[in-house]
Tab-separated table of C-alpha atoms in Angstrom:
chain	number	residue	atom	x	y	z
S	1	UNK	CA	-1.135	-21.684	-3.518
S	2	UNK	CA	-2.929	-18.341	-2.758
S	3	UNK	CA	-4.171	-16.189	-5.524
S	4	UNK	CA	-7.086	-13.552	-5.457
S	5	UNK	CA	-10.546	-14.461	-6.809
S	6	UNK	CA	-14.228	-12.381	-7.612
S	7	UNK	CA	-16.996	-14.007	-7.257
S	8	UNK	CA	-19.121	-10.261	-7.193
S	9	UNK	CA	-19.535	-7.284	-7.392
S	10	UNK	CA	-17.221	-6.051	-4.653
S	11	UNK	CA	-16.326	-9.471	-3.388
S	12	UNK	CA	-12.959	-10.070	-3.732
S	13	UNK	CA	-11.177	-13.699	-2.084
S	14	UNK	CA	-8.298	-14.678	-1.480
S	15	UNK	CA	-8.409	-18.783	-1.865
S	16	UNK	CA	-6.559	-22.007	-2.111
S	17	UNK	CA	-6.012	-22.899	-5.579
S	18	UNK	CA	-4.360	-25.373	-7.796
S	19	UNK	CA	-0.563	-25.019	-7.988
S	20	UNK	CA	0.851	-23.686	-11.722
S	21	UNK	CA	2.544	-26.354	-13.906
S	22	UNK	CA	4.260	-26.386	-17.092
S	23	UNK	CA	1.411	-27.475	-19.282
S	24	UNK	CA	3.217	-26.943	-22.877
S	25	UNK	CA	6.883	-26.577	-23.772
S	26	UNK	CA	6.516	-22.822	-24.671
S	27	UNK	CA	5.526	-22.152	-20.822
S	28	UNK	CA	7.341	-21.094	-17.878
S	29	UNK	CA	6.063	-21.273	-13.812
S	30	UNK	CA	7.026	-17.530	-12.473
S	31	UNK	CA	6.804	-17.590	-8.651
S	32	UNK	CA	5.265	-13.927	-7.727
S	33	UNK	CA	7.399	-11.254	-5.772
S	34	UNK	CA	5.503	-8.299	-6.290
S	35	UNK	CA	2.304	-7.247	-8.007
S	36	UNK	CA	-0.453	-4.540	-7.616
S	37	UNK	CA	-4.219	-3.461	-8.244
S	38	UNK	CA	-4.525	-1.431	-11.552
S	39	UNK	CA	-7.163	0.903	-11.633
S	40	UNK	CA	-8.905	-0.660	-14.649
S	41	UNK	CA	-9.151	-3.742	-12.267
S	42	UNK	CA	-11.766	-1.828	-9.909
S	43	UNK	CA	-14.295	-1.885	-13.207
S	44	UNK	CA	-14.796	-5.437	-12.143
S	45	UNK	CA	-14.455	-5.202	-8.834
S	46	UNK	CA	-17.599	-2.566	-9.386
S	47	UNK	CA	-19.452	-5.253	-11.416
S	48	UNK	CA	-18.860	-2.762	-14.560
S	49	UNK	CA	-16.911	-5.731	-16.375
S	50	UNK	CA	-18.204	-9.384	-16.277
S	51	UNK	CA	-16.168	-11.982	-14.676
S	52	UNK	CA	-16.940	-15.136	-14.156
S	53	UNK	CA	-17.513	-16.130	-10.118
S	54	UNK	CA	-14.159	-17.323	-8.863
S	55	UNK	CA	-12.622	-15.600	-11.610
S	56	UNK	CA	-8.522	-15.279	-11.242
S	57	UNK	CA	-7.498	-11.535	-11.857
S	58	UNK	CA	-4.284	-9.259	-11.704
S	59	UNK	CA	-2.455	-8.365	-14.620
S	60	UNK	CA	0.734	-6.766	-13.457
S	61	UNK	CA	3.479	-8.822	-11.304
S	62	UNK	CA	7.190	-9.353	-11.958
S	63	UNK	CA	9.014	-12.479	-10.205
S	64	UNK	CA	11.747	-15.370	-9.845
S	65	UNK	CA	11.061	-17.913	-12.813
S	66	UNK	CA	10.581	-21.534	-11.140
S	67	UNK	CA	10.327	-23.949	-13.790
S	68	UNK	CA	10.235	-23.950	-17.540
S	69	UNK	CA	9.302	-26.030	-20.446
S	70	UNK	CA	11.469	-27.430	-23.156
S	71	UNK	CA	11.432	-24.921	-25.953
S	72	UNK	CA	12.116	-21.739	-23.572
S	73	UNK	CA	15.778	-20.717	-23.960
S	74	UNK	CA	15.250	-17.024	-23.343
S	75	UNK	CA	14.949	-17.210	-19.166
S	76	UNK	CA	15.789	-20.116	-16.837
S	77	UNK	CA	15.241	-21.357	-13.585
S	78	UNK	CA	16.448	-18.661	-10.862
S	79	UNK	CA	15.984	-15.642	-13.269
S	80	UNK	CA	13.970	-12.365	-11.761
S	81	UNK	CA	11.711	-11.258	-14.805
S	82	UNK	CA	8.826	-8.916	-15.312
S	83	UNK	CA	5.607	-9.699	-16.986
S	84	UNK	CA	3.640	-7.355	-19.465
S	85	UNK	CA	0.176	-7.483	-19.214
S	86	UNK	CA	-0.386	-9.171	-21.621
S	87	UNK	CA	1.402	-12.290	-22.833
S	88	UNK	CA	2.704	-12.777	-26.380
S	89	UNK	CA	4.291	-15.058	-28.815
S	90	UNK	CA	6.893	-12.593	-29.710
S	91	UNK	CA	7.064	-14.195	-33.245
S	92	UNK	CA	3.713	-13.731	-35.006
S	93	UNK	CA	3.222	-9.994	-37.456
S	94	UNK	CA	1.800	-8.027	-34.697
S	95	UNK	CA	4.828	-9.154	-32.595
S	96	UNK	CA	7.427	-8.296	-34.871
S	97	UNK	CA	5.966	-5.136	-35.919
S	98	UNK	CA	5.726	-4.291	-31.599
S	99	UNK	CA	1.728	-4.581	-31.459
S	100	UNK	CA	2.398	-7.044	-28.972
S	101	UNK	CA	-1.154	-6.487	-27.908
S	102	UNK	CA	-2.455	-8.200	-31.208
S	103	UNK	CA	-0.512	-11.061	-30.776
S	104	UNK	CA	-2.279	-13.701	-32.818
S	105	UNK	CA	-1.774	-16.085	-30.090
S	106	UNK	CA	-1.646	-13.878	-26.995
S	107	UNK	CA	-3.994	-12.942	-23.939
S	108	UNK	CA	-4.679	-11.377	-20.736
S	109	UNK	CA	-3.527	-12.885	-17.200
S	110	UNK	CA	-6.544	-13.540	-15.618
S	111	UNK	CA	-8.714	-14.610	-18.658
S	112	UNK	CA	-10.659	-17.534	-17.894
S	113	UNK	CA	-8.864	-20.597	-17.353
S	114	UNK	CA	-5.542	-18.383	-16.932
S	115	UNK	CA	-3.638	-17.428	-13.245
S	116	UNK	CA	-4.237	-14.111	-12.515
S	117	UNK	CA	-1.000	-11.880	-11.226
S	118	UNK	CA	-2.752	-11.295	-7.613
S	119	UNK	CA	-1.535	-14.870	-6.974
S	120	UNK	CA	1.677	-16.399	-5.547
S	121	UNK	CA	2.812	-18.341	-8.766
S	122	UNK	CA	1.403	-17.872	-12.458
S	123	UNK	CA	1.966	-20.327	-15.661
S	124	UNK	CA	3.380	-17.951	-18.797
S	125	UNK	CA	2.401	-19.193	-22.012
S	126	UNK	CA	4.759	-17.892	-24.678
S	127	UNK	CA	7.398	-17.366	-22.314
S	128	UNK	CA	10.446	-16.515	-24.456
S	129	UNK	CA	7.990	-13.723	-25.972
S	130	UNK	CA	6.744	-12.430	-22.838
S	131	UNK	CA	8.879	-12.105	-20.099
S	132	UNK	CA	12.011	-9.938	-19.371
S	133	UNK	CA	14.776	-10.781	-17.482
S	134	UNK	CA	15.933	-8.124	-15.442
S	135	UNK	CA	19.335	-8.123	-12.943
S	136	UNK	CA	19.458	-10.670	-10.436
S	137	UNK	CA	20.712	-8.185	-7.889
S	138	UNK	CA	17.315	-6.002	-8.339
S	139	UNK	CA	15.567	-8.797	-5.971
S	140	UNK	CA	16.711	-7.577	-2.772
S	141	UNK	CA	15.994	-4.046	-3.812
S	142	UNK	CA	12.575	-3.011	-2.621
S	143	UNK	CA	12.421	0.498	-4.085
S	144	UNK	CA	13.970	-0.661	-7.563
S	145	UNK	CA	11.940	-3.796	-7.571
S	146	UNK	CA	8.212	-1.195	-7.155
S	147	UNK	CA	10.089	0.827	-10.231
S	148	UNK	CA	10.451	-2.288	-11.929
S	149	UNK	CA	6.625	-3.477	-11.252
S	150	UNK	CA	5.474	-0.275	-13.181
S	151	UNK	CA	7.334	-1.566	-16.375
S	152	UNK	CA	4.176	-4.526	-16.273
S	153	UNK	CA	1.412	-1.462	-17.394
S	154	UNK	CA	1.451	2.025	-16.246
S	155	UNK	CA	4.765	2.917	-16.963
S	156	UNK	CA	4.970	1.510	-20.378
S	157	UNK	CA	1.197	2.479	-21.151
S	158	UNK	CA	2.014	6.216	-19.956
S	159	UNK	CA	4.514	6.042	-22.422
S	160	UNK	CA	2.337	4.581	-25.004
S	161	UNK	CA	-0.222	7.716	-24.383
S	162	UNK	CA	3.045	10.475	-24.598
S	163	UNK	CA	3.691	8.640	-27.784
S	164	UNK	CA	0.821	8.614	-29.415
S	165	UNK	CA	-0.012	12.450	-28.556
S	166	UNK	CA	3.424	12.956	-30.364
S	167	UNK	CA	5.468	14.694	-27.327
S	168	UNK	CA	8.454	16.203	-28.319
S	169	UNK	CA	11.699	18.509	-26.662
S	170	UNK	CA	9.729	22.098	-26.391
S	171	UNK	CA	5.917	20.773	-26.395
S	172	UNK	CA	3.632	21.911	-24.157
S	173	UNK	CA	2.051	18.877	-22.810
S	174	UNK	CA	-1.733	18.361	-21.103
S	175	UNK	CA	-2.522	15.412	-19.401
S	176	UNK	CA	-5.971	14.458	-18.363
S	177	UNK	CA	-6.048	12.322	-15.330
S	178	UNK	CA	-4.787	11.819	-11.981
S	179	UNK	CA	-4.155	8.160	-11.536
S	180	UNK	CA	-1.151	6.251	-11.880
S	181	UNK	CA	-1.587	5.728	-15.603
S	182	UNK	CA	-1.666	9.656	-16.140
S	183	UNK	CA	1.236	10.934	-13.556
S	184	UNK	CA	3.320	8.140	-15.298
S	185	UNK	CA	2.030	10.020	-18.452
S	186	UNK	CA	4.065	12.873	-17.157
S	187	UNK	CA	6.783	11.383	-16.090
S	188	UNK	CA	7.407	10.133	-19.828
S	189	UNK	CA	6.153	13.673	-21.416
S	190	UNK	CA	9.324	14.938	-18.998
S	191	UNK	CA	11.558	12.010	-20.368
S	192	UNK	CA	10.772	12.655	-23.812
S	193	UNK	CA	11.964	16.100	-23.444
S	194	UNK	CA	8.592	18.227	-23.402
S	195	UNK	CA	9.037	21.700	-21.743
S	196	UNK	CA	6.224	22.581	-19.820
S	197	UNK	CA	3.290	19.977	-18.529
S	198	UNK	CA	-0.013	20.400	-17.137
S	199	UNK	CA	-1.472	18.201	-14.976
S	200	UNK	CA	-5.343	18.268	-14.662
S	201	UNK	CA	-6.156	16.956	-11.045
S	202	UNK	CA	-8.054	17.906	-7.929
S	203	UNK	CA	-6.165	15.618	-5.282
S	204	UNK	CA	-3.036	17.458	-3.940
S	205	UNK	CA	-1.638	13.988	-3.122
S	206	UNK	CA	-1.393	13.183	-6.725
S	207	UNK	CA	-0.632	16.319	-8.210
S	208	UNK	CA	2.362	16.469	-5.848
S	209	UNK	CA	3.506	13.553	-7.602
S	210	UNK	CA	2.612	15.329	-10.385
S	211	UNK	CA	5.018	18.188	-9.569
S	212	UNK	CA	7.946	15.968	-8.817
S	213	UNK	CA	7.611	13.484	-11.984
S	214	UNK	CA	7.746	16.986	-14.168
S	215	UNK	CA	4.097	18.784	-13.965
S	216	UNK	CA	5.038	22.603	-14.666
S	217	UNK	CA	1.210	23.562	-13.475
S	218	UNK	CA	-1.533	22.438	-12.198
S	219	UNK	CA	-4.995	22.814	-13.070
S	220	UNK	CA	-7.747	21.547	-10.596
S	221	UNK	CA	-11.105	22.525	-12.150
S	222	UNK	CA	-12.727	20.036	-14.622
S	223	UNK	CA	-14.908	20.440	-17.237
S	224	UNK	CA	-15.058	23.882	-19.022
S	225	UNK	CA	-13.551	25.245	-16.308
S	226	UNK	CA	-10.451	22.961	-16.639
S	227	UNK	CA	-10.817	23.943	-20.607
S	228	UNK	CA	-11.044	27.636	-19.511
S	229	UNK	CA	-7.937	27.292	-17.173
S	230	UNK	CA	-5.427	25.236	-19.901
S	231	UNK	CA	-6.332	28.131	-22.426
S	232	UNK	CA	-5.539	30.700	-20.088
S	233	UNK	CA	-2.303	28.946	-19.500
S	234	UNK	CA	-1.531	28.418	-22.892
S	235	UNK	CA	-1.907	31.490	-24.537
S	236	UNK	CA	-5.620	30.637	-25.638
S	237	UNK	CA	-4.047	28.312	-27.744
S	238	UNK	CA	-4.197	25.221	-25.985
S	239	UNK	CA	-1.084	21.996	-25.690
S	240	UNK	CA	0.565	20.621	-28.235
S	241	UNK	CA	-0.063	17.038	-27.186
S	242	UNK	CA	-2.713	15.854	-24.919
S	243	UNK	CA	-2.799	12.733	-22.397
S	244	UNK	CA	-6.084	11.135	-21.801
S	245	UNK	CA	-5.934	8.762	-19.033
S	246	UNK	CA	-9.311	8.150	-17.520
S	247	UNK	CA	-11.548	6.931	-20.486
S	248	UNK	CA	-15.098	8.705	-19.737
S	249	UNK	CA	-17.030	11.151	-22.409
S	250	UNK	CA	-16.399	13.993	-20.220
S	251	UNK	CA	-12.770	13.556	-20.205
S	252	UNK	CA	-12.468	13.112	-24.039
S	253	UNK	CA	-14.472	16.209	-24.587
S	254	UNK	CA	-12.084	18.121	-22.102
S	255	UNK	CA	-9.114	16.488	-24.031
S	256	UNK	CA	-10.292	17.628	-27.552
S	257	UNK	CA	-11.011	21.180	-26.094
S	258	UNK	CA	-7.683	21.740	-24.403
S	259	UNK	CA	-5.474	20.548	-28.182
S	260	UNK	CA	-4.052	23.008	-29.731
S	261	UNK	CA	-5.186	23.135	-33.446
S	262	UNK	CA	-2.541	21.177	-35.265
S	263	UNK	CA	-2.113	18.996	-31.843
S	264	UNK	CA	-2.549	15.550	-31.319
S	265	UNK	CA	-4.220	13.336	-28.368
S	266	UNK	CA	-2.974	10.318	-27.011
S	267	UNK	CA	-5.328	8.065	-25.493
S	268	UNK	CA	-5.239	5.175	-22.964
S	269	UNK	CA	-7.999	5.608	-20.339
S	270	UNK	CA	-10.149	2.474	-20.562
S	271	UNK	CA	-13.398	3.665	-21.907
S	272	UNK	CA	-16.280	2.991	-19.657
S	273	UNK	CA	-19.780	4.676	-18.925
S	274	UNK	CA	-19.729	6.846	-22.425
S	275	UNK	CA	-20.623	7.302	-26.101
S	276	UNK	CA	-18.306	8.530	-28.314
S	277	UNK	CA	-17.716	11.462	-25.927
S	278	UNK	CA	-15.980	13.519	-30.049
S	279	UNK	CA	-17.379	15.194	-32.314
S	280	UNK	CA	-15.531	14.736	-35.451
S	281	UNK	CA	-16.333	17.648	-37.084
S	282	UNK	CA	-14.068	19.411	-34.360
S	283	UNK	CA	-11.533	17.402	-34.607
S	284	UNK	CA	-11.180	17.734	-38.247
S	285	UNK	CA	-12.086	21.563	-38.626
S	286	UNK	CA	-8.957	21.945	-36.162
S	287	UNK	CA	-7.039	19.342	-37.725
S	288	UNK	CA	-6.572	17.175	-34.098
S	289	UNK	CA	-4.963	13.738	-34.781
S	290	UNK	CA	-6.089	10.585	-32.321
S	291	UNK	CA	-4.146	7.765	-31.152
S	292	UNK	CA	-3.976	5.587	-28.763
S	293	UNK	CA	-5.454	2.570	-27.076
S	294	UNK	CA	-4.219	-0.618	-25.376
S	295	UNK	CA	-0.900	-0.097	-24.838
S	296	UNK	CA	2.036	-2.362	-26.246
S	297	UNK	CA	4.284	-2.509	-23.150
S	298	UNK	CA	6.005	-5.725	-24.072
S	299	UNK	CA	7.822	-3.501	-26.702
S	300	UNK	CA	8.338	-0.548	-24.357
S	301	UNK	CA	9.848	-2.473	-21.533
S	302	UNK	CA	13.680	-2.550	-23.599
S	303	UNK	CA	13.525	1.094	-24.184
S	304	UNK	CA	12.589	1.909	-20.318
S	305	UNK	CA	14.214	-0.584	-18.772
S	306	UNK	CA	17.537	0.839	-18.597
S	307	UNK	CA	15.825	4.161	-17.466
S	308	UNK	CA	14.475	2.889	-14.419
S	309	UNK	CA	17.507	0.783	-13.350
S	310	UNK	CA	20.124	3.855	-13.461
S	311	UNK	CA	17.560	6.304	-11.860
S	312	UNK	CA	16.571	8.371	-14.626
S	313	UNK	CA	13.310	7.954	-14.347
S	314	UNK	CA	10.866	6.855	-11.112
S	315	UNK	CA	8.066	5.787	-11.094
S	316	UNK	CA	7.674	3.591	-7.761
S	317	UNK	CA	5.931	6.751	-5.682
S	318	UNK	CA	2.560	5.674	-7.934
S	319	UNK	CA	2.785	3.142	-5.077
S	320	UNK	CA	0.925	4.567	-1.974
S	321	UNK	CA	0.013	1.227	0.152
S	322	UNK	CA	1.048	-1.911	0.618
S	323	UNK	CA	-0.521	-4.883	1.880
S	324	UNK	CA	0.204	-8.826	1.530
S	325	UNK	CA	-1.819	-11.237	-0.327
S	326	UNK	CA	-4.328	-11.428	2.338
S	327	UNK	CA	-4.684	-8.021	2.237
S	328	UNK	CA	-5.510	-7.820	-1.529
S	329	UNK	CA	-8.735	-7.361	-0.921
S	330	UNK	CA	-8.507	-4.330	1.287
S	331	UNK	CA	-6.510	-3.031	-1.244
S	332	UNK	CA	-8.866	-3.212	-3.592
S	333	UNK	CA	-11.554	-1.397	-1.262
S	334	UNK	CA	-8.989	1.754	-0.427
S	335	UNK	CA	-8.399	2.082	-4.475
S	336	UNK	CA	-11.956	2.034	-4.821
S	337	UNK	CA	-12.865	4.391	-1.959
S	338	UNK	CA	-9.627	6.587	-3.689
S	339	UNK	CA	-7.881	6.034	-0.551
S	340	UNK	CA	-4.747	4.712	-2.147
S	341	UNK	CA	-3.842	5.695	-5.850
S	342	UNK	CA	-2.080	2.404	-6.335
S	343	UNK	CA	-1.595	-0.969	-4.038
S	344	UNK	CA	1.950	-2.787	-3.923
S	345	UNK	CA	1.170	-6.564	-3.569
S	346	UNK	CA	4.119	-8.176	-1.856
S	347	UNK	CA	4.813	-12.177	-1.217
């Protein structure tokens, strides 16, 4: 089969590689439909995360289960499911109490050793605990089946970030970041019922989809100017909850100094290229909770699911380009170059 590869910094291939099998009875062979580039997948692309050369990566795809081993009675052969990023036993503590991303036994698609979802076919370990069956009848619906895709990460982890900033009906809500993981921050701030959001973002493009996911305002400056701006907006009080989607010191620091005393932040930007980027002494003087961090999606997807299939919410317009699996790596190179926000994979 076909699956996507780094071998460097900015070397991305598409190759011929070994076929998926069932290896153990808890596994299932998912045959790829969609998938797409996540931004935290250009830190390795920019050498800013080790991988080995030859290296399988992707973490989001959904797909048409192909084969399955003898203990999985949750999907079966012909069944369209969706992946979390992560895969899980669905059994251990962390499962049952929906850390899903502590699984004792789980890991990340494109570990070493492990398919990568930027392939045609990928082997599931756990598979009763990881996937998600979704309706048969969503296969031969493009649009629903990009909603769907967003379920795999930056749908659910958008909603991990609104939940850990505590969003409520009436909160102002600030969200820091203009990539896919923060506009679907605002589309779940809107779903949860918050009553005005702010979207911090300089590229119209995105803040557009900012505007139609739920963004009330928009603030374009950054830094103490951004701070500056969300004040003024806010009454010199600052929001209620806070979204912090990109993961660098500077946009921590503008996070803690757009809360409102009292407020909360929830973060899921990846952290790269910083220190601590708090000072605690703020954060306690002004009584600003934390939370956040690698988001649980596998125990989102129920809750959003039937969301996204009746409408309610969606987030398919985070999808801005397209390309095949020979075009992966082009993908990757108009993500980087902030071209595209986010690339569809199709097969």
């Amino acid at each position: 089969m076909r699956a996507t590869t780094i071998h460097a910094p900015y070397d991305m291939r598409v190759e011929d590689v070994p076929e998926p099998v069932v290896v153990l009875p808890t596994d299932a062979v998912v045959r790829v439909l969609r998938a797409c580039i996540c931004g935290s997948d250009l830190w390795a692309y920019r050498g800013e995360a080790a991988r080995q050369p030859g290296q399988r990566i992707g973490h989001e795809f959904l797909g048409i289960v192909e084969e399955t081993g003898g203990e999985v009675s949750g999907v079966r052969r012909g069944d369209l499911v969706v992946a979390p990023f992560m895969w899980s036993d669905g059994v251990c503590d962390y499962c049952r109490e929906g850390l899903t991303t502590s699984c004792e036994h789980g890991g990340f698609w494109g570990s070493v050793g492990y398919d990568g979802g930027q392939g045609e076919a990928v082997r599931v370990p756990y598979a009763d605990g990881t996937l998600v069956q979704l309706p048969a009848e969503a296969a031969s619906d493009d649009h629903l089946l990009s909603a769907l895709l967003t379920l795999s990460d930056v749908m659910g982890t958008g909603h991990h970030a609104a939940l850990g900033a505590g969003v409520r009906k009436g909160a102002t809500v600030a969200v820091v970041g203009d990539g896919a993981v923060g506009l679907c921050g605002v589309l779940a701030a809107k779903r949860l019922g918050a009553e005005r959001i702010i979207a911090l973002g300089r590229h119209q493009v995105r803040t557009d989809i900012a505007r139609t996911f739920g963004a009330t305002d928009v603030v374009a400056e950054r830094g103490e100017a951004a701070v500056a701006a969300v004040r003024e907006l806010t009454g010199g009080q600052g929001a209620h909850a806070v979204i912090e989607a990109v993961g660098t010191e500077q946009s921590m620091r503008t996070a803690v100094n757009i809360t409102r005393d009292g407020g909360a932040i929830g973060f899921v930007g990846v952290p790269h290229g910083s220190g601590t980027g708090l000072d605690l002494s703020v954060m306690f003087n002004r009584n600003i909770a934390l939370r956040g961090g690698v988001a649980p999606v596998r125990s989102y997807i129920p809750d959003l699911l039937p969301d996204v299939l009746d409408g309610t919410i969606d987030p398919s317009p985070v999808f801005d380009m397209t390309v095949d699996m020979e075009g992966v790596p082009g993908g990757y190179k108009a993500m980087d170059e902030r071209t595209a926000l986010k690339v569809l994979v199709t097969n």
